[in-house]
mmCIF file with all atom_site columns, C-alpha atoms in Angstrom:
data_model
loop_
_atom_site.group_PDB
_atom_site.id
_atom_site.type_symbol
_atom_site.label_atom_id
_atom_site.label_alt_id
_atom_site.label_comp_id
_atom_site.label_asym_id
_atom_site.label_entity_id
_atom_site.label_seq_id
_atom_site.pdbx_PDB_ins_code
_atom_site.Cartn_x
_atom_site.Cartn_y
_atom_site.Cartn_z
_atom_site.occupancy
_atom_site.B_iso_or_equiv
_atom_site.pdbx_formal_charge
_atom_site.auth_seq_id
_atom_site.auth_comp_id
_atom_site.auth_asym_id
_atom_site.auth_atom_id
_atom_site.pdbx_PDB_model_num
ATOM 1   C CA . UNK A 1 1   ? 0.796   -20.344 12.372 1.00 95.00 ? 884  UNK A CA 1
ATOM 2   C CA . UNK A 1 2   ? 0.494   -17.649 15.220 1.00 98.00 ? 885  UNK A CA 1
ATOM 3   C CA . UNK A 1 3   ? 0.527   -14.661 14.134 1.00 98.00 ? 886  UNK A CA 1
ATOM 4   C CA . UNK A 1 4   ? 0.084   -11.134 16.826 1.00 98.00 ? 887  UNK A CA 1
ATOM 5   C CA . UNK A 1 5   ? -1.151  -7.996  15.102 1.00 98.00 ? 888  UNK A CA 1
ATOM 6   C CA . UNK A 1 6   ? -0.674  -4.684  16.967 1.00 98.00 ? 889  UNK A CA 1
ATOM 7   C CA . UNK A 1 7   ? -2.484  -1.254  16.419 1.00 96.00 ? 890  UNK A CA 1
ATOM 8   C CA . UNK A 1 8   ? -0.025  0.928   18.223 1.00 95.00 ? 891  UNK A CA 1
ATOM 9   C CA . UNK A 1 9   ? -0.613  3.678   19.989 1.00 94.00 ? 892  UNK A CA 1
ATOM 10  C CA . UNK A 1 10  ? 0.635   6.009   22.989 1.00 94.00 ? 893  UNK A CA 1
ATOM 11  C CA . UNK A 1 11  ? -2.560  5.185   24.864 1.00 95.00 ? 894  UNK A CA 1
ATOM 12  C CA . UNK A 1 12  ? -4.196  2.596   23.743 1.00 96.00 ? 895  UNK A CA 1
ATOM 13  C CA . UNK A 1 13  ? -2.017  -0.380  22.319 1.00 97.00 ? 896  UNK A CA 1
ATOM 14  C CA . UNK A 1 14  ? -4.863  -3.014  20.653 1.00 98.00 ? 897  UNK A CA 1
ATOM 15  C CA . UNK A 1 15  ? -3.005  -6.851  19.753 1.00 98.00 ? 898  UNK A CA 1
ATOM 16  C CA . UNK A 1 16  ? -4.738  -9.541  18.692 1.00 98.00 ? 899  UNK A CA 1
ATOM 17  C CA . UNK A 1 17  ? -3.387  -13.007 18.428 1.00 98.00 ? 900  UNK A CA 1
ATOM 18  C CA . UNK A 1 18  ? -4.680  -15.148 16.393 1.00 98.00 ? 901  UNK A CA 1
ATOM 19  C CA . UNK A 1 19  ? -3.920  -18.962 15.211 1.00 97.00 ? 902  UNK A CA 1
ATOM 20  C CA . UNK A 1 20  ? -4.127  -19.677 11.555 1.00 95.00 ? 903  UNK A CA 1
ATOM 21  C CA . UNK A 1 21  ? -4.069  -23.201 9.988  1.00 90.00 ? 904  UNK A CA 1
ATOM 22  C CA . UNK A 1 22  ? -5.123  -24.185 6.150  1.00 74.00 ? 905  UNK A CA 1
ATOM 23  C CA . UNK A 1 23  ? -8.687  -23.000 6.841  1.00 77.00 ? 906  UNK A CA 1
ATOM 24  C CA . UNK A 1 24  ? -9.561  -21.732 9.883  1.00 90.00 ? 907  UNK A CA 1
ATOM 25  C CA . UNK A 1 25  ? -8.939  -19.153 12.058 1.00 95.00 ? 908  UNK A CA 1
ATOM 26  C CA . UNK A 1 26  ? -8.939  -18.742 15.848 1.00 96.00 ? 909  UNK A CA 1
ATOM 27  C CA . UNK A 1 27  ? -8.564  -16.422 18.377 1.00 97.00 ? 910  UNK A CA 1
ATOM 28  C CA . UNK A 1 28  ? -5.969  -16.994 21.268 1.00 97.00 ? 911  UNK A CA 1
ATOM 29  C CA . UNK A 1 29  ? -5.991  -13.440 22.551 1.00 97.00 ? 912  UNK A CA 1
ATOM 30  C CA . UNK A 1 30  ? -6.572  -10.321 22.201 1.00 98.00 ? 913  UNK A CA 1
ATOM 31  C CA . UNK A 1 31  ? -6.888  -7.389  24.707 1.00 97.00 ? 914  UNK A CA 1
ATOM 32  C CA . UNK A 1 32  ? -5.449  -4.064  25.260 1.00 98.00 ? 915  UNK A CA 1
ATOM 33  C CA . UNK A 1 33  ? -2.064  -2.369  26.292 1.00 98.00 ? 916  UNK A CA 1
ATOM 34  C CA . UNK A 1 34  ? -3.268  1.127   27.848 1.00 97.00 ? 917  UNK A CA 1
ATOM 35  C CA . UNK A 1 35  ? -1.123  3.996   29.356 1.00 97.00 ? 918  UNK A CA 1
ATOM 36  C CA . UNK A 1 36  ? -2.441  7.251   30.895 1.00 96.00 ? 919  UNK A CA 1
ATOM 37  C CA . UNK A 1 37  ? -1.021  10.767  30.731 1.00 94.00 ? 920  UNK A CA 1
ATOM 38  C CA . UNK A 1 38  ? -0.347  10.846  34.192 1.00 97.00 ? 921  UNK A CA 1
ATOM 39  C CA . UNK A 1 39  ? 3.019   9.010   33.169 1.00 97.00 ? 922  UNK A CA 1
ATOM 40  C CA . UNK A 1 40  ? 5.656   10.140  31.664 1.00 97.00 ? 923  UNK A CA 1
ATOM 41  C CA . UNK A 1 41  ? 6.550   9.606   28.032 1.00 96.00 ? 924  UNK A CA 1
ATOM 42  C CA . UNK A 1 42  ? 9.436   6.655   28.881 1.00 97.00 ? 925  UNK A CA 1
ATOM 43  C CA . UNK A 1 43  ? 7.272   5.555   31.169 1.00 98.00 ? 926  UNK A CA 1
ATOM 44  C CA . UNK A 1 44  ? 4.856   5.195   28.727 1.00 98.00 ? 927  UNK A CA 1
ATOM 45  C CA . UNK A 1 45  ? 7.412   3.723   26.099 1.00 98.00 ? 928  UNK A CA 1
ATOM 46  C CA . UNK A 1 46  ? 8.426   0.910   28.473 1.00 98.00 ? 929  UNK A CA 1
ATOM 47  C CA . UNK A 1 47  ? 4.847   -0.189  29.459 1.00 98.00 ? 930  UNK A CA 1
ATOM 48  C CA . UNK A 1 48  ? 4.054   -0.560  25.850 1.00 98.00 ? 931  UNK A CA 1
ATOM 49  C CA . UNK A 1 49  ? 7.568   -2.219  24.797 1.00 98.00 ? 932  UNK A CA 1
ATOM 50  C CA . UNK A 1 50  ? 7.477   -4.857  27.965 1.00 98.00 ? 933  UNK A CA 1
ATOM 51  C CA . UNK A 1 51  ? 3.811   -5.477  27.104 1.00 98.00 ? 934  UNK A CA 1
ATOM 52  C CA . UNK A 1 52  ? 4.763   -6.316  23.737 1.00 98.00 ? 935  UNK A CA 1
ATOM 53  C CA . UNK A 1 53  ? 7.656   -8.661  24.713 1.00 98.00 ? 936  UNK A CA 1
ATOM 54  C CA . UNK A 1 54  ? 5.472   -10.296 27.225 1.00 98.00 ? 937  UNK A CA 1
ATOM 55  C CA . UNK A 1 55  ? 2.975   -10.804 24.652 1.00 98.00 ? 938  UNK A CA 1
ATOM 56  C CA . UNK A 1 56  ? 5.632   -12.445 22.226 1.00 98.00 ? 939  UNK A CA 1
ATOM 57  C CA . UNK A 1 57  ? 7.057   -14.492 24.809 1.00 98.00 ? 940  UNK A CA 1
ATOM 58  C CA . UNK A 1 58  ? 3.945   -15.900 26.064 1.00 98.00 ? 941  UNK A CA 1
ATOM 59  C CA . UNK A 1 59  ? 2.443   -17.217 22.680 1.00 98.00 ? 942  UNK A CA 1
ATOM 60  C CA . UNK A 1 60  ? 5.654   -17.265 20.433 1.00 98.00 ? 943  UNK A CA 1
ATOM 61  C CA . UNK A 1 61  ? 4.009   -15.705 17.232 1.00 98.00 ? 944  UNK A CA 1
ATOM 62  C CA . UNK A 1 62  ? 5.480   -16.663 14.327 1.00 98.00 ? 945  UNK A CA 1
ATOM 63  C CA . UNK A 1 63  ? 4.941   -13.187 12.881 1.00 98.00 ? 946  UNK A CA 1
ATOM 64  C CA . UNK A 1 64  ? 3.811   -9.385  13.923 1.00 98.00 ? 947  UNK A CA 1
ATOM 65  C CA . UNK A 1 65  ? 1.867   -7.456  11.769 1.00 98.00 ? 948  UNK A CA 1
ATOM 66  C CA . UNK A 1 66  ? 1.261   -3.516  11.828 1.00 97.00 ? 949  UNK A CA 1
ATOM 67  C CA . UNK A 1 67  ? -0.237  -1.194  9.815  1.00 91.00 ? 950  UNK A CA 1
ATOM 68  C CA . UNK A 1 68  ? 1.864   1.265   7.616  1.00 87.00 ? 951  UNK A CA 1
ATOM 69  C CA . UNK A 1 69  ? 2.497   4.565   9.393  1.00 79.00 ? 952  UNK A CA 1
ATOM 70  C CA . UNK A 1 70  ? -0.177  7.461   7.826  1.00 73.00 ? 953  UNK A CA 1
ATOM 71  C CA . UNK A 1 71  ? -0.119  10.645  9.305  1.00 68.00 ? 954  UNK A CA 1
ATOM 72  C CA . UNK A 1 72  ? -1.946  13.697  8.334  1.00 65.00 ? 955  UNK A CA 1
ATOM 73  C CA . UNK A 1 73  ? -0.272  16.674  7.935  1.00 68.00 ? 956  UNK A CA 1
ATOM 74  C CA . UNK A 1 74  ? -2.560  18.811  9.972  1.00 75.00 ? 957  UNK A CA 1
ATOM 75  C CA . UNK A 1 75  ? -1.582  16.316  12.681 1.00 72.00 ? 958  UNK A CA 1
ATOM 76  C CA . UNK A 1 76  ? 2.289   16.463  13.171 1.00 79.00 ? 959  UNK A CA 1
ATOM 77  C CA . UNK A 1 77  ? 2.121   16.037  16.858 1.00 81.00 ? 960  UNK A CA 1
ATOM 78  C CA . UNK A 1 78  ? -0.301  12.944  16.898 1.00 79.00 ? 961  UNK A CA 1
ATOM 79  C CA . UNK A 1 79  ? 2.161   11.456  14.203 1.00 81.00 ? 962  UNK A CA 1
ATOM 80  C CA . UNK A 1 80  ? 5.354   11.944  16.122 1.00 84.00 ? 963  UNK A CA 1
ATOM 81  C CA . UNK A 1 81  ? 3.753   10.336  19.587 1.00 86.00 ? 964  UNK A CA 1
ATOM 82  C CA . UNK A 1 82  ? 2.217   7.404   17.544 1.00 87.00 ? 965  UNK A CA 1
ATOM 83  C CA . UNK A 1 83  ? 5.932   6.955   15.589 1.00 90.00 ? 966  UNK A CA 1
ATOM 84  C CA . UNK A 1 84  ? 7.562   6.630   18.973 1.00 94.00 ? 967  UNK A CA 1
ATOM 85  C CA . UNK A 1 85  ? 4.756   3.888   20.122 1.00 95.00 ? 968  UNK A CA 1
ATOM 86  C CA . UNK A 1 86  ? 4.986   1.848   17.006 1.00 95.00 ? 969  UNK A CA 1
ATOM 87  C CA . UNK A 1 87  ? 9.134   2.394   16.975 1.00 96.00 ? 970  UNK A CA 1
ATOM 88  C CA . UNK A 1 88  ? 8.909   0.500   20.817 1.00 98.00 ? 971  UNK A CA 1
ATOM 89  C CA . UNK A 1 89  ? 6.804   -1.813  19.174 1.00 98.00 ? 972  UNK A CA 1
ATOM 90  C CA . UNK A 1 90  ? 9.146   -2.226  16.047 1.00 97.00 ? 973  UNK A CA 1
ATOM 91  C CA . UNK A 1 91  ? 11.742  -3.036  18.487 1.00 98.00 ? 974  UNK A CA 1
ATOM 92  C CA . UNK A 1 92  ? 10.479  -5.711  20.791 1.00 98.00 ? 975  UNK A CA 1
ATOM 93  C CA . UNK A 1 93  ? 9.458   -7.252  17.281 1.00 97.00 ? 976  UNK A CA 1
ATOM 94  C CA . UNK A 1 94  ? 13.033  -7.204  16.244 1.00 97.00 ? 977  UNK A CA 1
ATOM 95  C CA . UNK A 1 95  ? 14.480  -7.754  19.513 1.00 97.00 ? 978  UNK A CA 1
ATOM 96  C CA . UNK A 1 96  ? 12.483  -11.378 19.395 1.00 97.00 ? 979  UNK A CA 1
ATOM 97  C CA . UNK A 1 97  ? 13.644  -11.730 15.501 1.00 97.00 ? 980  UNK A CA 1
ATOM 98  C CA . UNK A 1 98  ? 10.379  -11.996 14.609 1.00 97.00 ? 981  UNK A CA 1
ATOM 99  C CA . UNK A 1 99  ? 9.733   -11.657 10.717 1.00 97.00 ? 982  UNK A CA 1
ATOM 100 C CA . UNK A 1 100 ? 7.526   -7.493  10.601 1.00 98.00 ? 983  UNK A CA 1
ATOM 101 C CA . UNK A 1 101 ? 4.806   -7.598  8.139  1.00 98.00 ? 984  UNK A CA 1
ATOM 102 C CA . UNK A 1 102 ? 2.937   -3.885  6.965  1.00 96.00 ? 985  UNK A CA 1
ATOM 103 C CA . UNK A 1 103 ? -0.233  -3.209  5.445  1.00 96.00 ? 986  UNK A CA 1
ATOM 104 C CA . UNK A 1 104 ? -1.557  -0.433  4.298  1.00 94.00 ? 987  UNK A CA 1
ATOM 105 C CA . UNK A 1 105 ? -4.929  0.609   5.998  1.00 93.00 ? 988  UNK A CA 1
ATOM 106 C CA . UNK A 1 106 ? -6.448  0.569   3.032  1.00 95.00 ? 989  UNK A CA 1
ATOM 107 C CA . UNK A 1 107 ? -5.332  -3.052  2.387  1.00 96.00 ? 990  UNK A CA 1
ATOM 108 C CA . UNK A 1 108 ? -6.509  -4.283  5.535  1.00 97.00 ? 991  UNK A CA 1
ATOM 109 C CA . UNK A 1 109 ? -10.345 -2.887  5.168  1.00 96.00 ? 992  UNK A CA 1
ATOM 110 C CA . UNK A 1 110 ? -10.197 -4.493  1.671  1.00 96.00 ? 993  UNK A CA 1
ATOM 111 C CA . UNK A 1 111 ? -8.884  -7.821  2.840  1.00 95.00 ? 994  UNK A CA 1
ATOM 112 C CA . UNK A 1 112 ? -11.244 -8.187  6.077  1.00 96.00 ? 995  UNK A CA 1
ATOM 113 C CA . UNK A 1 113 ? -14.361 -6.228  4.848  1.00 95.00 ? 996  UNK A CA 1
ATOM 114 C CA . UNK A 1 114 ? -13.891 -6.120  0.723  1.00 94.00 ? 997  UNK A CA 1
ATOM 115 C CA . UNK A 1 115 ? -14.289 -2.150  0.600  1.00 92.00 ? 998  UNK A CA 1
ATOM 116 C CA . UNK A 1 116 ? -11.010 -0.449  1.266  1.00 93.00 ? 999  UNK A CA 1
ATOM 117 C CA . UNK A 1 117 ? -12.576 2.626   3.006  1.00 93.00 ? 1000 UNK A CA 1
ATOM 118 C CA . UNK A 1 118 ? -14.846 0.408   5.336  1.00 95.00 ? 1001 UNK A CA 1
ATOM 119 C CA . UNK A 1 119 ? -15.636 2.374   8.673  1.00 94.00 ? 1002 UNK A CA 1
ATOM 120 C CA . UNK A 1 120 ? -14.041 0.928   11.533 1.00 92.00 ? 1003 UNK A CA 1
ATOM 121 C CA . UNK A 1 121 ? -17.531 -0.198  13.134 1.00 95.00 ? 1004 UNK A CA 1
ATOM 122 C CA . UNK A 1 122 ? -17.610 -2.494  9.505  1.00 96.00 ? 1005 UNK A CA 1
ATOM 123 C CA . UNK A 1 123 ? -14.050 -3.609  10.193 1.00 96.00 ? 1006 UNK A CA 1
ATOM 124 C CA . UNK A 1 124 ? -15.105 -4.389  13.699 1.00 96.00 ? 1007 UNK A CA 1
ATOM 125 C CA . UNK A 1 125 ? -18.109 -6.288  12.735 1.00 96.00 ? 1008 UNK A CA 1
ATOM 126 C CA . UNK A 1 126 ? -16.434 -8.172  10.611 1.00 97.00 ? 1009 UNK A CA 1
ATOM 127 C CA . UNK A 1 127 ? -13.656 -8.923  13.168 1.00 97.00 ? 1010 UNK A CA 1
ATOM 128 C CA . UNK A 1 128 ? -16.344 -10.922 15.469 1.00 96.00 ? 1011 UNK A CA 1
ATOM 129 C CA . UNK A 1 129 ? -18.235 -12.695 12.820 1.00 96.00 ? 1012 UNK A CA 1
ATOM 130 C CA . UNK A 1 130 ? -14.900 -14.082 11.112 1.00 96.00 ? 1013 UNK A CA 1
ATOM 131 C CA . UNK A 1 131 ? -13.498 -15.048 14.651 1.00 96.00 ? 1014 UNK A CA 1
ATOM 132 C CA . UNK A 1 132 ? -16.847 -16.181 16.040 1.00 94.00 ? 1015 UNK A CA 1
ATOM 133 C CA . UNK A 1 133 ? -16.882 -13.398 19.225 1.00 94.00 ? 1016 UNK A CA 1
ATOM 134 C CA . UNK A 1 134 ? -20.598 -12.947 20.965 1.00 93.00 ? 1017 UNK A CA 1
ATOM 135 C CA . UNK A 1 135 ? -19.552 -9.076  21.448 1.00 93.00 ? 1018 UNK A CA 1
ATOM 136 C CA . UNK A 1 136 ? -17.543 -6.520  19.854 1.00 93.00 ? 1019 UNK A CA 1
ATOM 137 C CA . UNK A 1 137 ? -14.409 -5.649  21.627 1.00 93.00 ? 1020 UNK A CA 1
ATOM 138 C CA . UNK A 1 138 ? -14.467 -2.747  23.917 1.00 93.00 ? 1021 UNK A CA 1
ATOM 139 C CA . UNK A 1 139 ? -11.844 -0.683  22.199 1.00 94.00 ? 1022 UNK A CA 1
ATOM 140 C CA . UNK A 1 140 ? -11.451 -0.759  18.208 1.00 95.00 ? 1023 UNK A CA 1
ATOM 141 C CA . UNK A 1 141 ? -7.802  -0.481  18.736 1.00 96.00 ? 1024 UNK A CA 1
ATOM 142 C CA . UNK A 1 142 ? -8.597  -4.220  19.564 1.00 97.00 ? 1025 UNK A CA 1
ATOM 143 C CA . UNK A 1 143 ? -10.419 -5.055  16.565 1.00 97.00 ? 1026 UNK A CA 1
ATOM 144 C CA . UNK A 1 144 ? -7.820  -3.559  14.160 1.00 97.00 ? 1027 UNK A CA 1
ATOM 145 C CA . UNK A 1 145 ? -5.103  -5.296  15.392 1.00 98.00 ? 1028 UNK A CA 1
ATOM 146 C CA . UNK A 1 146 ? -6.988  -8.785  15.073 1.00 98.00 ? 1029 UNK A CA 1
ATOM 147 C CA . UNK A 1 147 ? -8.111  -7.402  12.001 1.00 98.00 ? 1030 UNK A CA 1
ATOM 148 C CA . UNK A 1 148 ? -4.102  -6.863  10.679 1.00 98.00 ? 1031 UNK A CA 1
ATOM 149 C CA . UNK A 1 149 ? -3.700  -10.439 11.955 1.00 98.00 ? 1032 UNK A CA 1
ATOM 150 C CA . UNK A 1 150 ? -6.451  -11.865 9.497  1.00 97.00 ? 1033 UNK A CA 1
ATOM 151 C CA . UNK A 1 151 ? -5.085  -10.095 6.500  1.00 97.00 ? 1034 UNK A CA 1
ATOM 152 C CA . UNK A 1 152 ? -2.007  -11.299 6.713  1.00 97.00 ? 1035 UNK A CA 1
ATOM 153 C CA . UNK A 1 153 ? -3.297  -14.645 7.366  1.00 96.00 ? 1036 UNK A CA 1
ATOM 154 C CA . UNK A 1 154 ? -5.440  -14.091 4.518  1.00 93.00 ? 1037 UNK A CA 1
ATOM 155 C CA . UNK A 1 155 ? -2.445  -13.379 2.409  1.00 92.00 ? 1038 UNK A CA 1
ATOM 156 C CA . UNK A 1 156 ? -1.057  -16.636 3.343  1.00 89.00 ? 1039 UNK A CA 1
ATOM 157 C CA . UNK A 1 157 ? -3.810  -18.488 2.062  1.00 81.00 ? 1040 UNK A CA 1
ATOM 158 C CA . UNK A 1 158 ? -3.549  -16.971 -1.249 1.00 74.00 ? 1041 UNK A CA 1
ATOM 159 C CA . UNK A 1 159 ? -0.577  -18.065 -1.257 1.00 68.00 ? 1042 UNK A CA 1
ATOM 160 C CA . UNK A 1 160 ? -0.983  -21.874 -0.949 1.00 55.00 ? 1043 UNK A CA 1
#
């Protein structure tokens, strides 16, 4: 099973893509979708929607996952920008019919690291040493999005 897990974000989109079968994992990509403020807000939108489709066409996932949307309340601004990057997301997701999974944060950390308030440089070493990398990603936006992937595909193997 393929599945592509996406940590969205206005400027920095993370996706992983892993491959999952009975018991192992592997990594097929994984990389970054990044904007800048120089560009306009549907600018930005679009680069991070087409990314996601070209993503989806190019490795046919068999599922997306993303985490659960958490905002803080002394945030409002940072929330609405990151709805609006995961809502392009959502749609390239349903514009391919691909089945949307979501995790809570929380559920992720525990699934990938066994603590549910792991730091993210835990989450990210854990990342590497389950997918056998030699170096940490250069953005952790990377290494949560592989690290939705492996939950869900963790969840699968429960499951069997």
């Amino acid at each position: 099973m393929i599945i592509l897990g996406i940590d969205p974000a206005l400027t920095i989109t993370g996706y992983g893509i892993i491959n999952f079968s009975d018991t192992q994992l592997r990594l097929l990509k994984a990389g970054a979708l990044i904007t800048t403020p120089k560009e306009s807000l549907p600018q930005r939108l679009e680069r991070i929607h087409e990314g996601v489709l070209r993503l989806i066409k190019e490795h046919a996932p068999d599922a997306m996952v993303l985490e659960k949307l958490y905002a803080h309340y002394r945030h409002p601004t940072t929330a609405y920008l990151l709805g609006e990057a995961r809502g392009v997301v959502c749609l390239a997701c349903a514009k391919s019919k691909l089945p949307l999974i979501e995790y809570a944060a929380t559920r992720v950390k525990k699934s990938v690291v066994g603590r549910g308030h792991a730091s993210k440089f835990q989450v990210a070493r854990m990342v590497v040493a389950m997918l056998g990398l030699r170096t940490l990603p250069r953005y952790t936006d990377v290494t949560d999005a592989l690290a939705l992937a492996i939950a869900y595909a963790h969840t699968l193997r429960s499951r069997v």
